Coordinates of N, CA, C and O in Angstrom, one line a residue:
M1 N 71.0 91.5 73.6 CA 70.8 91.9 74.9 C 71.5 93.3 75.0 O 72.6 93.5 74.7
V2 N 70.7 94.2 75.6 CA 71.2 95.6 75.8 C 71.8 95.7 77.2 O 71.1 95.3 78.2
R3 N 72.9 96.3 77.3 CA 73.6 96.4 78.5 C 73.2 97.8 79.1 O 73.2 98.8 78.5
V4 N 72.8 97.8 80.4 CA 72.4 99.0 81.1 C 73.7 99.8 81.3 O 74.7 99.3 81.8
P5 N 73.6 101.1 81.0 CA 74.8 102.0 81.2 C 75.2 102.0 82.7 O 74.4 101.9 83.6
L6 N 76.5 102.1 82.9 CA 77.0 102.2 84.3 C 76.7 103.6 84.9 O 76.7 104.6 84.2
T7 N 76.5 103.6 86.2 CA 76.3 104.9 86.9 C 77.6 105.6 87.1 O 78.7 104.9 87.0
D8 N 77.6 106.8 87.4 CA 78.8 107.6 87.7 C 79.5 106.9 88.9 O 80.8 106.8 88.9
E9 N 78.8 106.4 89.9 CA 79.4 105.8 91.1 C 80.1 104.5 90.7 O 81.1 104.2 91.2
E10 N 79.5 103.7 89.8 CA 80.1 102.5 89.3 C 81.4 102.7 88.6 O 82.4 102.0 88.8
R11 N 81.4 103.8 87.8 CA 82.6 104.2 87.1 C 83.7 104.6 88.0 O 84.8 104.3 87.9
S12 N 83.2 105.4 89.0 CA 84.2 105.9 90.0 C 84.8 104.7 90.9 O 86.0 104.7 91.2
R13 N 83.9 103.8 91.2 CA 84.4 102.6 92.0 C 85.4 101.8 91.1 O 86.4 101.4 91.7
G14 N 85.2 101.7 89.8 CA 86.1 101.0 88.9 C 87.5 101.8 88.9 O 88.5 101.1 88.9
E15 N 87.4 103.1 88.9 CA 88.7 103.9 88.9 C 89.4 103.7 90.2 O 90.6 103.5 90.2
R16 N 88.7 103.6 91.3 CA 89.3 103.4 92.6 C 89.9 102.0 92.7 O 91.0 101.8 93.3
L17 N 89.2 101.0 92.1 CA 89.8 99.7 92.0 C 91.1 99.7 91.3 O 92.1 99.1 91.7
G18 N 91.1 100.4 90.2 CA 92.4 100.5 89.4 C 93.5 101.1 90.2 O 94.6 100.7 90.2
V19 N 93.2 102.2 90.9 CA 94.2 102.9 91.7 C 94.7 101.9 92.8 O 95.9 101.9 93.0
A20 N 93.8 101.2 93.4 CA 94.2 100.3 94.5 C 95.1 99.2 93.9 O 96.1 98.8 94.5
L21 N 94.7 98.6 92.8 CA 95.5 97.5 92.2 C 96.9 98.0 91.7 O 97.9 97.4 91.9
R22 N 96.9 99.2 91.2 CA 98.2 99.8 90.7 C 99.1 100.1 92.0 O 100.3 99.8 91.9
A23 N 98.5 100.5 93.1 CA 99.3 100.8 94.3 C 99.8 99.4 94.8 O 101.0 99.3 95.3
A24 N 99.0 98.4 94.8 CA 99.4 97.1 95.3 C 100.5 96.5 94.4 O 101.3 95.8 94.9
R25 N 100.4 96.8 93.1 CA 101.4 96.2 92.2 C 102.8 96.9 92.5 O 103.8 96.2 92.3
A26 N 102.8 98.1 93.0 CA 104.0 98.8 93.4 C 105.0 98.8 92.3 O 104.7 99.3 91.2
D27 N 106.2 98.3 92.5 CA 107.3 98.4 91.5 C 107.4 97.1 90.6 O 108.2 97.0 89.8
R28 N 106.4 96.2 90.8 CA 106.4 95.0 89.9 C 105.9 95.5 88.6 O 105.0 96.3 88.4
S29 N 106.4 94.8 87.5 CA 105.9 95.2 86.2 C 104.5 94.6 85.9 O 104.1 93.6 86.5
M30 N 103.9 95.3 85.0 CA 102.5 94.8 84.5 C 102.7 93.4 83.9 O 101.8 92.6 84.1
V31 N 103.7 93.2 83.2 CA 104.0 91.9 82.6 C 104.0 90.8 83.6 O 103.4 89.7 83.5
D32 N 104.8 91.0 84.7 CA 104.9 90.0 85.7 C 103.6 89.7 86.4 O 103.2 88.6 86.6
V33 N 102.9 90.8 86.8 CA 101.6 90.6 87.5 C 100.6 90.0 86.6 O 99.9 89.0 87.0
A34 N 100.5 90.4 85.4 CA 99.5 89.8 84.4 C 99.8 88.3 84.2 O 98.9 87.5 84.2
A35 N 101.1 88.0 84.0 CA 101.4 86.6 83.8 C 101.1 85.8 85.0 O 100.5 84.7 84.9
E36 N 101.4 86.3 86.2 CA 101.0 85.5 87.4 C 99.5 85.4 87.6 O 99.0 84.3 88.1
A37 N 98.8 86.4 87.2 CA 97.3 86.4 87.4 C 96.6 85.6 86.2 O 95.5 85.3 86.3
G38 N 97.4 85.3 85.2 CA 96.8 84.6 84.0 C 95.9 85.4 83.1 O 95.0 84.9 82.5
I39 N 96.3 86.7 83.0 CA 95.5 87.6 82.2 C 96.5 88.3 81.3 O 97.7 88.3 81.5
S40 N 95.9 89.0 80.3 CA 96.8 89.8 79.4 C 97.2 91.1 80.0 O 96.5 91.6 80.9
V41 N 98.4 91.6 79.6 CA 98.8 92.9 80.1 C 97.8 94.0 79.7 O 97.6 94.8 80.5
E42 N 97.2 93.9 78.6 CA 96.2 94.9 78.1 C 95.0 94.8 79.1 O 94.5 95.9 79.4
T43 N 94.6 93.7 79.5 CA 93.5 93.6 80.5 C 93.8 94.3 81.8 O 93.1 95.1 82.3
L44 N 95.0 94.0 82.3 CA 95.5 94.6 83.5 C 95.6 96.1 83.3 O 95.1 96.9 84.2
R45 N 96.1 96.6 82.2 CA 96.2 98.0 82.0 C 94.8 98.7 82.0 O 94.6 99.7 82.6
K46 N 93.9 98.0 81.3 CA 92.5 98.6 81.2 C 91.9 98.6 82.6 O 91.1 99.6 82.9
I47 N 92.1 97.6 83.4 CA 91.5 97.6 84.8 C 92.2 98.7 85.6 O 91.5 99.5 86.3
E48 N 93.5 98.8 85.6 CA 94.2 99.8 86.3 C 93.9 101.2 86.0 O 93.9 102.1 86.8
T49 N 93.5 101.5 84.7 CA 93.1 102.8 84.3 C 91.7 103.1 84.3 O 91.2 104.2 84.0
G50 N 90.9 102.1 84.8 CA 89.4 102.3 84.9 C 88.7 102.1 83.6 O 87.5 102.4 83.5
R51 N 89.3 101.7 82.5 CA 88.6 101.5 81.3 C 87.8 100.2 81.3 O 86.9 100.1 80.5
I52 N 88.0 99.3 82.2 CA 87.1 98.2 82.5 C 86.7 98.4 84.0 O 87.3 97.9 84.9
P53 N 85.6 99.2 84.2 CA 85.2 99.5 85.5 C 84.5 98.4 86.3 O 84.4 98.4 87.5
T54 N 84.1 97.4 85.6 CA 83.4 96.2 86.3 C 84.0 94.9 85.8 O 83.4 94.1 85.1
P55 N 85.3 94.7 86.1 CA 85.9 93.4 85.7 C 85.3 92.2 86.4 O 84.7 92.3 87.4
A56 N 85.5 91.1 85.8 CA 84.9 89.8 86.3 C 85.6 89.5 87.7 O 86.7 89.8 87.9
F57 N 84.8 88.9 88.5 CA 85.2 88.6 89.9 C 86.5 87.8 89.9 O 87.5 88.1 90.6
F58 N 86.5 86.7 89.1 CA 87.7 85.8 89.1 C 89.0 86.5 88.5 O 90.1 86.2 88.9
T59 N 88.8 87.5 87.7 CA 89.9 88.3 87.2 C 90.5 89.2 88.3 O 91.7 89.2 88.6
V60 N 89.6 89.8 89.1 CA 90.0 90.6 90.2 C 90.7 89.7 91.3 O 91.7 90.1 91.8
A61 N 90.1 88.6 91.5 CA 90.6 87.6 92.5 C 92.0 87.2 92.1 O 92.9 87.1 92.9
A62 N 92.2 86.9 90.8 CA 93.5 86.5 90.3 C 94.6 87.6 90.5 O 95.7 87.4 90.9
I63 N 94.2 88.8 90.2 CA 95.1 90.0 90.3 C 95.4 90.2 91.8 O 96.6 90.4 92.2
A64 N 94.4 90.1 92.7 CA 94.6 90.3 94.1 C 95.6 89.3 94.6 O 96.5 89.6 95.4
D65 N 95.4 88.0 94.2 CA 96.4 87.0 94.6 C 97.8 87.3 94.1 O 98.7 87.1 94.9
A66 N 97.9 87.7 92.9 CA 99.2 88.0 92.3 C 99.9 89.1 93.0 O 101.1 89.1 93.2
V67 N 99.2 90.1 93.6 CA 99.8 91.2 94.3 C 99.8 91.0 95.8 O 100.3 91.9 96.5
G68 N 99.2 90.0 96.3 CA 99.2 89.7 97.7 C 98.3 90.5 98.5 O 98.6 90.8 99.7
V69 N 97.2 90.9 98.0 CA 96.2 91.7 98.8 C 94.9 90.9 98.9 O 94.3 90.5 97.9
P70 N 94.4 90.7 100.1 CA 93.2 90.0 100.3 C 92.0 90.7 99.7 O 92.0 92.0 99.7
L71 N 91.0 90.0 99.2 CA 89.9 90.6 98.5 C 89.1 91.5 99.4 O 88.6 92.6 99.0
D72 N 88.9 91.2 100.7 CA 88.2 92.1 101.6 C 88.9 93.4 101.8 O 88.2 94.4 101.8
V73 N 90.2 93.4 101.8 CA 91.0 94.6 101.9 C 90.8 95.4 100.6 O 90.6 96.6 100.7
L74 N 90.9 94.8 99.5 CA 90.7 95.4 98.2 C 89.3 96.1 98.1 O 89.2 97.2 97.6
R75 N 88.3 95.3 98.5 CA 86.9 95.9 98.5 C 86.8 97.1 99.3 O 86.3 98.1 98.9
T76 N 87.4 97.1 100.5 CA 87.3 98.3 101.4 C 88.1 99.4 100.7 O 87.6 100.6 100.8
A77 N 89.2 99.2 100.1 CA 90.0 100.2 99.5 C 89.2 100.8 98.3 O 89.4 102.0 98.0
C78 N 88.4 100.1 97.7 CA 87.6 100.6 96.5 C 86.5 101.5 97.0 O 86.0 102.4 96.3
E79 N 86.0 101.3 98.3 CA 85.1 102.2 98.8 C 85.7 103.6 99.2 O 85.2 104.6 98.9
D80 N 86.8 103.5 99.8 CA 87.6 104.8 100.2 C 89.0 104.4 100.5 O 89.3 104.1 101.7
P81 N 89.9 104.4 99.6 CA 91.3 103.9 99.8 C 92.0 104.7 100.8 O 92.9 104.2 101.5
E82 N 91.7 106.0 101.0 CA 92.4 106.8 102.0 C 92.0 106.4 103.4 O 92.7 106.7 104.4
A83 N 90.8 105.9 103.6 CA 90.3 105.7 104.9 C 90.6 104.2 105.4 O 90.1 103.9 106.5
D84 N 91.3 103.4 104.7 CA 91.5 102.1 105.1 C 92.9 101.8 105.5 O 93.7 101.5 104.6
P85 N 93.2 101.8 106.8 CA 94.5 101.5 107.2 C 94.9 100.0 106.9 O 96.1 99.7 106.7
A86 N 94.0 99.1 106.9 CA 94.3 97.7 106.6 C 94.8 97.6 105.1 O 95.7 96.8 104.9
F87 N 94.3 98.4 104.2 CA 94.9 98.3 102.9 C 96.3 98.8 102.8 O 97.2 98.2 102.2
K88 N 96.6 99.9 103.6 CA 98.0 100.4 103.6 C 98.9 99.3 104.2 O 100.0 99.1 103.8
A89 N 98.4 98.6 105.3 CA 99.2 97.6 105.9 C 99.4 96.4 105.0 O 100.5 95.9 104.9
A90 N 98.4 96.0 104.2 CA 98.5 94.9 103.2 C 99.5 95.3 102.1 O 100.2 94.5 101.7
L91 N 99.5 96.6 101.7 CA 100.4 97.0 100.7 C 101.9 96.9 101.2 O 102.7 96.4 100.5
S92 N 102.1 97.3 102.5 CA 103.4 97.2 103.0 C 103.9 95.7 103.1 O 105.1 95.4 102.9
Q93 N 103.0 94.8 103.4 CA 103.3 93.4 103.5 C 103.6 92.8 102.1 O 104.4 91.9 101.9
A94 N 102.8 93.3 101.1 CA 102.9 92.8 99.7 C 104.2 93.2 99.1 O 104.8 92.5 98.2
S95 N 104.8 94.3 99.5 CA 106.0 94.9 98.9 C 107.2 94.2 99.3 O 107.4 93.6 100.3

């Protein structure tokens, strides 16, 4: 099976997801968050750096739970993290 290449927008959205998750993780270590989410540190690192621009839904859900950010807030942050006050509020509650 041949995988269709990602568009620039899909890659960009993956980078924004990584930025949002990294911001939500704040001062917690990657090791702690990865362990709580049930994923490897390397997987978390790749998602946060945009090297996995389209991670599996359940992986994102597990990370979101681990950092205390609701999925709908995370989704909005991926569209435009600067324009979402709810994301900033969720970050302050998660910290």
